Amino acid sequence: MTTQPAPKISIALCTYNGKDHVEAFLKSLIEQKRQPDELIICDDNSTDTTPDLIRHFASISSFPIRTYFHANRLGVQQNFDFAIRHCQGQIIMLADQDDYWQPSKIELLETTFLEKQAVAVFSDAEVVDKELRPLGYGMWETCNFRASEQAALLQNNDGTECLLRHYIVTGATLAFKRSLVDVISPIPKNWPHDAWIALLATGYGPITFRKEKLILYRQHGNNIVGGLKKSLWKDIKKGLHIKRTDIYSEEIDRLQKLITRARDKRLKPSFIFHAEEKLKFYIRRKALPSNRLSRLAPIFRDFHGGYYKRFTRNIGSLFIDLLQP
């Protein structure tokens, strides 16, 4: 009986003015049952003591660390793109400076890659306050990653429709094979890096997940993407105060970039088909007439055709289209 050799694992950590939390994150790496084979740290021109903390950790770490300190800010997407391209491992795991990893995170994700023929694996995350105290729910609950969606994804290892419906993958829970790098890089500036990577992964090959909450996702008021729960009514109220045509123009641009990349990299035809269907749906939503009564017929057609169910997070999107000025 032969056993698979352990893959080399790289962690891509991006930092910016993270002095309050980065030490705790680095401590969680030391406590990993399975140590990483390398840690790539890319600091985006921090103005606090983050670079000093990184240099100190690099000098005492038991595993290899390569550091890059940018003289000019790249921004989140480009900094992660840079870090990912400098990883040498067969498996790349993304990391945020303000989270805390459970000791079994690397070990369990590695086990999943060895057991499954997946190109990407992600997990749930425990939402915590700034002192790492649990708030009583996970990230999947905040983004409404339902049991039915989980079962469907596990059954066919294809998250295309689920990920086109809503963003369910938190970057710091995501791991993917290095073979995906040529597909995802460069990451567009108007795409959240984790959503971009996870979506293209579904077009490239099978993806899967673990149900465990493998990181503590810290809420401290400065998160780029928050993890606080919002009710359907709050979602609708927020949507009513956003200019619908601007939001849809941005989403249309993102989808066009996604489809172009998918075609260029010859990803699965089914992935391209679903992405194009969503693009057409958003073009129709943007073109809804200003008169609310005149919107009823086109909205009903898309509702009856299942487009709101396939491509929006919840029924609140229909009410936003109906009620917005």
Tab-separated table of C-alpha atoms in Angstrom:
chain	number	residue	atom	x	y	z
A	1	MET	CA	0.000	0.000	0.000
A	2	THR	CA	1.440	3.363	-1.037
A	3	THR	CA	0.777	6.665	0.665
A	4	GLN	CA	0.664	10.049	-1.000
A	5	PRO	CA	3.611	12.297	-0.221
A	6	ALA	CA	2.708	15.308	1.886
A	7	PRO	CA	2.219	18.385	-0.310
A	8	LYS	CA	4.254	21.496	0.356
A	9	ILE	CA	1.984	24.093	1.946
A	10	SER	CA	2.433	27.850	1.535
A	11	ILE	CA	0.590	30.542	3.471
A	12	ALA	CA	0.037	33.925	1.820
A	13	LEU	CA	-0.348	36.615	4.496
A	14	CYS	CA	-1.063	40.223	3.567
A	15	THR	CA	-0.627	42.943	6.183
A	16	TYR	CA	-1.339	46.650	6.517
A	17	ASN	CA	-1.192	48.596	9.790
A	18	GLY	CA	-1.949	45.425	11.720
A	19	LYS	CA	0.040	45.974	14.907
A	20	ASP	CA	-2.965	45.303	17.165
A	21	HIS	CA	-3.661	41.802	15.858
A	22	VAL	CA	-0.863	40.405	13.693
A	23	GLU	CA	1.102	38.973	16.634
A	24	ALA	CA	-1.927	36.930	17.731
A	25	PHE	CA	-2.328	35.574	14.222
A	26	LEU	CA	1.360	34.619	13.999
A	27	LYS	CA	1.047	32.915	17.383
A	28	SER	CA	-1.786	30.797	15.974
A	29	LEU	CA	0.591	29.600	13.232
A	30	ILE	CA	3.125	28.467	15.819
A	31	GLU	CA	0.358	26.436	17.478
A	32	GLN	CA	-0.594	24.578	14.286
A	33	LYS	CA	-0.421	20.784	14.585
A	34	ARG	CA	0.822	20.714	10.987
A	35	GLN	CA	3.352	23.495	10.448
A	36	PRO	CA	3.423	25.326	7.111
A	37	ASP	CA	6.349	24.737	4.759
A	38	GLU	CA	6.654	28.447	4.090
A	39	LEU	CA	4.990	31.711	5.034
A	40	ILE	CA	4.940	34.554	2.522
A	41	ILE	CA	4.275	37.920	4.178
A	42	CYS	CA	3.560	40.946	2.000
A	43	ASP	CA	3.231	44.222	3.861
A	44	ASP	CA	1.416	46.972	1.981
A	45	ASN	CA	3.477	49.967	3.149
A	46	SER	CA	2.330	49.964	6.786
A	47	THR	CA	2.920	53.156	8.746
A	48	ASP	CA	2.753	51.546	12.204
A	49	THR	CA	5.022	48.936	13.829
A	50	THR	CA	3.711	46.010	11.766
A	51	PRO	CA	6.958	45.668	9.726
A	52	ASP	CA	9.031	45.485	12.939
A	53	LEU	CA	6.747	42.781	14.357
A	54	ILE	CA	7.047	40.807	11.120
A	55	ARG	CA	10.838	41.050	11.051
A	56	HIS	CA	11.048	39.875	14.648
A	57	PHE	CA	8.789	36.888	13.995
A	58	ALA	CA	10.791	35.977	10.876
A	59	SER	CA	13.978	35.956	12.969
A	60	ILE	CA	12.637	33.426	15.488
A	61	SER	CA	10.273	31.284	13.376
A	62	SER	CA	10.875	27.548	13.131
A	63	PHE	CA	9.520	27.455	9.539
A	64	PRO	CA	10.776	29.412	6.497
A	65	ILE	CA	9.444	32.934	6.026
A	66	ARG	CA	9.906	35.247	3.076
A	67	THR	CA	8.945	38.879	3.557
A	68	TYR	CA	8.165	41.632	1.073
A	69	PHE	CA	7.709	45.259	2.112
A	70	HIS	CA	6.102	47.392	-0.575
A	71	ALA	CA	7.344	50.963	-0.900
A	72	ASN	CA	3.995	51.999	-2.389
A	73	ARG	CA	0.559	50.653	-1.516
A	74	LEU	CA	-0.807	48.042	-3.885
A	75	GLY	CA	-4.263	47.610	-2.348
A	76	VAL	CA	-5.810	44.401	-1.050
A	77	GLN	CA	-6.373	42.597	-4.355
A	78	GLN	CA	-2.954	43.350	-5.830
A	79	ASN	CA	-1.157	42.591	-2.569
A	80	PHE	CA	-2.782	39.154	-2.384
A	81	ASP	CA	-2.034	38.624	-6.067
A	82	PHE	CA	1.633	39.408	-5.382
A	83	ALA	CA	1.744	37.106	-2.337
A	84	ILE	CA	0.053	34.221	-4.157
A	85	ARG	CA	2.431	34.442	-7.112
A	86	HIS	CA	5.402	34.204	-4.743
A	87	CYS	CA	4.161	31.035	-3.038
A	88	GLN	CA	6.038	27.878	-4.030
A	89	GLY	CA	3.890	25.213	-2.351
A	90	GLN	CA	1.514	22.838	-4.109
A	91	ILE	CA	-1.233	24.100	-1.776
A	92	ILE	CA	-1.709	27.804	-1.021
A	93	MET	CA	-3.666	29.024	2.003
A	94	LEU	CA	-4.740	32.659	2.349
A	95	ALA	CA	-4.411	34.497	5.659
A	96	ASP	CA	-5.623	37.790	7.118
A	97	GLN	CA	-3.652	39.637	9.787
A	98	ASP	CA	-6.540	40.014	12.249
A	99	ASP	CA	-7.845	36.435	12.400
A	100	TYR	CA	-6.826	33.488	14.573
A	101	TRP	CA	-6.455	29.976	13.222
A	102	GLN	CA	-7.605	26.911	15.138
A	103	PRO	CA	-4.646	24.532	15.787
A	104	SER	CA	-6.053	21.872	13.441
A	105	LYS	CA	-6.713	24.177	10.456
A	106	ILE	CA	-3.730	23.334	8.252
A	107	GLU	CA	-3.866	19.651	9.164
A	108	LEU	CA	-7.576	19.250	8.341
A	109	LEU	CA	-7.400	21.156	5.058
A	110	GLU	CA	-4.367	19.125	3.987
A	111	THR	CA	-6.252	15.902	4.834
A	112	THR	CA	-9.160	17.049	2.665
A	113	PHE	CA	-6.883	17.679	-0.309
A	114	LEU	CA	-5.347	14.219	0.097
A	115	GLU	CA	-8.758	12.543	0.359
A	116	LYS	CA	-10.646	14.517	-2.301
A	117	GLN	CA	-9.763	15.351	-5.879
A	118	ALA	CA	-10.512	19.036	-5.325
A	119	VAL	CA	-8.730	22.153	-6.561
A	120	ALA	CA	-9.992	24.261	-3.643
A	121	VAL	CA	-11.234	23.690	-0.089
A	122	PHE	CA	-12.820	26.146	2.342
A	123	SER	CA	-14.388	26.018	5.791
A	124	ASP	CA	-16.722	27.922	8.064
A	125	ALA	CA	-15.401	30.558	10.494
A	126	GLU	CA	-16.362	31.458	14.070
A	127	VAL	CA	-17.343	35.125	14.250
A	128	VAL	CA	-15.735	36.738	17.314
A	129	ASP	CA	-15.352	40.209	18.812
A	130	LYS	CA	-12.089	42.136	18.945
A	131	GLU	CA	-11.020	40.155	22.025
A	132	LEU	CA	-11.689	36.828	20.213
A	133	ARG	CA	-14.858	36.147	22.207
A	134	PRO	CA	-17.414	34.152	20.132
A	135	LEU	CA	-20.542	36.032	19.079
A	136	GLY	CA	-22.520	32.792	18.875
A	137	TYR	CA	-22.626	32.148	15.142
A	138	GLY	CA	-20.453	31.400	12.132
A	139	MET	CA	-19.783	33.133	8.836
A	140	TRP	CA	-21.932	30.674	6.910
A	141	GLU	CA	-24.894	31.809	8.993
A	142	THR	CA	-24.257	35.466	8.111
A	143	CYS	CA	-24.144	34.724	4.377
A	144	ASN	CA	-27.006	32.207	4.524
A	145	PHE	CA	-25.027	29.241	3.167
A	146	ARG	CA	-27.919	26.879	3.681
A	147	ALA	CA	-27.839	23.127	4.389
A	148	SER	CA	-29.468	22.461	1.016
A	149	GLU	CA	-26.677	24.351	-0.752
A	150	GLN	CA	-24.046	22.517	1.271
A	151	ALA	CA	-25.548	19.148	0.353
A	152	ALA	CA	-25.730	20.069	-3.349
A	153	LEU	CA	-22.130	21.272	-3.395
A	154	LEU	CA	-20.878	18.118	-1.665
A	155	GLN	CA	-22.882	15.909	-3.982
A	156	ASN	CA	-21.410	17.251	-7.211
A	157	ASN	CA	-18.301	19.111	-5.982
A	158	ASP	CA	-19.373	22.091	-8.091
A	159	GLY	CA	-20.179	25.368	-6.364
A	160	THR	CA	-20.864	27.407	-9.502
A	161	GLU	CA	-24.531	28.234	-8.943
A	162	CYS	CA	-24.083	28.683	-5.187
A	163	LEU	CA	-21.116	31.057	-5.553
A	164	LEU	CA	-22.802	32.987	-8.344
A	165	ARG	CA	-25.787	33.456	-6.024
A	166	HIS	CA	-23.771	34.877	-3.120
A	167	TYR	CA	-20.267	35.084	-1.703
A	168	ILE	CA	-19.855	32.283	0.822
A	169	VAL	CA	-16.081	31.825	0.927
A	170	THR	CA	-14.113	33.844	3.467
A	171	GLY	CA	-10.572	34.284	2.154
A	172	ALA	CA	-8.796	33.172	5.304
A	173	THR	CA	-10.666	29.849	5.220
A	174	LEU	CA	-9.671	29.173	1.604
A	175	ALA	CA	-6.946	26.848	0.326
A	176	PHE	CA	-6.298	25.988	-3.311
A	177	LYS	CA	-3.846	24.168	-5.532
A	178	ARG	CA	-1.004	26.083	-7.111
A	179	SER	CA	-2.229	24.983	-10.564
A	180	LEU	CA	-5.017	27.554	-10.132
A	181	VAL	CA	-2.622	30.518	-9.925
A	182	ASP	CA	-2.333	30.948	-13.693
A	183	VAL	CA	-6.142	31.108	-13.892
A	184	ILE	CA	-6.772	33.630	-11.104
A	185	SER	CA	-3.839	36.019	-11.607
A	186	PRO	CA	-4.039	38.947	-12.113
A	187	ILE	CA	-6.936	39.633	-9.745
A	188	PRO	CA	-9.113	42.562	-10.936
A	189	LYS	CA	-9.250	45.558	-8.605
A	190	ASN	CA	-13.060	45.610	-8.439
A	191	TRP	CA	-13.379	41.964	-7.370
A	192	PRO	CA	-13.068	40.740	-3.762
A	193	HIS	CA	-10.027	38.476	-4.049
A	194	ASP	CA	-11.611	35.541	-2.220
A	195	ALA	CA	-14.817	35.588	-4.278
A	196	TRP	CA	-12.798	35.821	-7.521
A	197	ILE	CA	-10.564	32.879	-6.598
A	198	ALA	CA	-13.392	30.687	-5.319
A	199	LEU	CA	-15.577	31.301	-8.381
A	200	LEU	CA	-12.809	30.601	-10.895
A	201	ALA	CA	-11.936	27.471	-8.918
A	202	THR	CA	-15.440	26.123	-9.568
A	203	GLY	CA	-14.903	26.685	-13.273
A	204	TYR	CA	-11.506	24.987	-13.187
A	205	GLY	CA	-12.301	21.848	-11.212
A	206	PRO	CA	-14.088	20.363	-8.196
A	207	ILE	CA	-14.258	22.334	-4.959
A	208	THR	CA	-15.320	21.135	-1.527
A	209	PHE	CA	-15.457	22.273	2.087
A	210	ARG	CA	-15.189	21.283	5.724
A	211	LYS	CA	-18.016	22.192	8.079
A	212	GLU	CA	-15.734	22.965	11.021
A	213	LYS	CA	-15.157	26.600	12.019
A	214	LEU	CA	-11.398	26.549	11.450
A	215	ILE	CA	-10.665	30.221	12.069
A	216	LEU	CA	-11.786	32.914	14.485
A	217	TYR	CA	-13.023	35.777	12.295
A	218	ARG	CA	-12.436	38.922	14.320
A	219	GLN	CA	-14.872	41.868	14.213
A	220	HIS	CA	-13.170	45.104	15.240
A	221	GLY	CA	-14.847	47.846	13.248
A	222	ASN	CA	-12.207	48.111	10.509
A	223	ASN	CA	-12.939	44.882	8.649
A	224	ILE	CA	-12.919	45.133	4.872
A	225	VAL	CA	-15.694	42.537	4.829
A	226	GLY	CA	-17.745	42.313	8.012
A	227	GLY	CA	-19.223	39.230	9.617
A	228	LEU	CA	-22.102	40.716	11.583
A	229	LYS	CA	-25.546	39.215	11.057
A	230	LYS	CA	-28.156	41.285	9.235
A	231	SER	CA	-31.863	40.619	8.983
A	232	LEU	CA	-33.722	40.449	5.676
A	233	TRP	CA	-35.402	43.753	6.534
A	234	LYS	CA	-32.030	45.437	7.154
A	235	ASP	CA	-30.792	44.103	3.818
A	236	ILE	CA	-33.825	45.590	2.082
A	237	LYS	CA	-33.528	48.953	3.885
A	238	LYS	CA	-29.863	49.189	2.944
A	239	GLY	CA	-30.642	48.262	-0.658
A	240	LEU	CA	-33.307	50.951	-0.926
A	241	HIS	CA	-30.696	53.630	-0.163
A	242	ILE	CA	-28.232	52.446	-2.807
A	243	LYS	CA	-28.497	53.632	-6.397
A	244	ARG	CA	-29.633	50.499	-8.182
A	245	THR	CA	-28.193	51.307	-11.618
A	246	ASP	CA	-24.730	52.030	-10.176
A	247	ILE	CA	-24.649	48.745	-8.244
A	248	TYR	CA	-25.787	46.766	-11.269
A	249	SER	CA	-23.275	48.517	-13.528
A	250	GLU	CA	-20.508	47.452	-11.158
A	251	GLU	CA	-21.796	43.876	-11.001
A	252	ILE	CA	-22.094	43.740	-14.802
A	253	ASP	CA	-18.484	44.893	-15.156
A	254	ARG	CA	-17.317	42.235	-12.671
A	255	LEU	CA	-19.233	39.482	-14.460
A	256	GLN	CA	-17.826	40.545	-17.812
A	257	LYS	CA	-14.304	40.279	-16.392
A	258	LEU	CA	-15.114	36.857	-14.929
A	259	ILE	CA	-16.512	35.544	-18.213
A	260	THR	CA	-13.595	36.919	-20.217
A	261	ARG	CA	-11.099	35.199	-17.908
A	262	ALA	CA	-13.097	31.953	-17.984
A	263	ARG	CA	-13.090	31.950	-21.779
A	264	ASP	CA	-9.400	32.844	-22.006
A	265	LYS	CA	-8.482	29.988	-19.657
A	266	ARG	CA	-10.921	27.558	-21.298
A	267	LEU	CA	-12.833	26.826	-18.119
A	268	LYS	CA	-15.862	24.518	-17.985
A	269	PRO	CA	-18.584	25.425	-20.518
A	270	SER	CA	-21.232	24.949	-17.816
A	271	PHE	CA	-19.484	27.556	-15.650
A	272	ILE	CA	-19.391	30.068	-18.510
A	273	PHE	CA	-23.056	29.370	-19.311
A	274	HIS	CA	-24.224	30.094	-15.742
A	275	ALA	CA	-22.058	33.238	-15.513
A	276	GLU	CA	-23.500	34.495	-18.804
A	277	GLU	CA	-27.034	33.798	-17.544
A	278	LYS	CA	-26.370	35.915	-14.468
A	279	LEU	CA	-24.883	38.680	-16.632
A	280	LYS	CA	-28.031	38.802	-18.791
A	281	PHE	CA	-30.182	38.888	-15.644
A	282	TYR	CA	-28.275	41.888	-14.238
A	283	ILE	CA	-28.451	43.708	-17.560
A	284	ARG	CA	-32.236	43.280	-17.420
A	285	ARG	CA	-32.335	44.482	-13.795
A	286	LYS	CA	-30.342	47.585	-14.668
A	287	ALA	CA	-32.716	48.329	-17.568
A	288	LEU	CA	-35.885	48.174	-15.447
A	289	PRO	CA	-38.080	51.217	-16.150
A	290	SER	CA	-38.220	54.095	-13.696
A	291	ASN	CA	-41.987	53.684	-13.315
A	292	ARG	CA	-42.562	51.105	-10.590
A	293	LEU	CA	-45.780	49.757	-12.087
A	294	SER	CA	-44.005	49.155	-15.388
A	295	ARG	CA	-41.431	47.039	-13.567
A	296	LEU	CA	-43.993	44.483	-12.418
A	297	ALA	CA	-44.112	42.456	-15.639
A	298	PRO	CA	-40.320	42.073	-16.222
A	299	ILE	CA	-39.705	41.371	-12.537
A	300	PHE	CA	-42.448	38.729	-12.524
A	301	ARG	CA	-40.964	37.086	-15.643
A	302	ASP	CA	-37.550	36.795	-13.999
A	303	PHE	CA	-39.101	35.585	-10.765
A	304	HIS	CA	-41.169	32.967	-12.592
A	305	GLY	CA	-38.103	31.962	-14.613
A	306	GLY	CA	-36.190	31.294	-11.386
A	307	TYR	CA	-33.555	33.972	-11.906
A	308	TYR	CA	-33.971	35.614	-8.505
A	309	LYS	CA	-33.643	32.215	-6.840
A	310	ARG	CA	-30.576	31.287	-8.901
A	311	PHE	CA	-28.677	34.547	-8.774
A	312	THR	CA	-29.646	36.611	-5.714
A	313	ARG	CA	-28.972	36.072	-2.044
A	314	ASN	CA	-32.613	36.235	-0.938
A	315	ILE	CA	-36.071	37.473	-1.895
A	316	GLY	CA	-35.110	40.940	-0.660
A	317	SER	CA	-33.493	41.588	-4.052
A	318	LEU	CA	-36.902	41.366	-5.726
A	319	PHE	CA	-38.378	43.915	-3.324
A	320	ILE	CA	-35.424	46.237	-3.876
A	321	ASP	CA	-35.996	46.096	-7.629
A	322	LEU	CA	-39.684	46.741	-7.072
A	323	LEU	CA	-39.418	49.582	-4.569
A	324	GLN	CA	-36.261	51.531	-5.375
A	325	PRO	CA	-36.673	54.948	-7.014
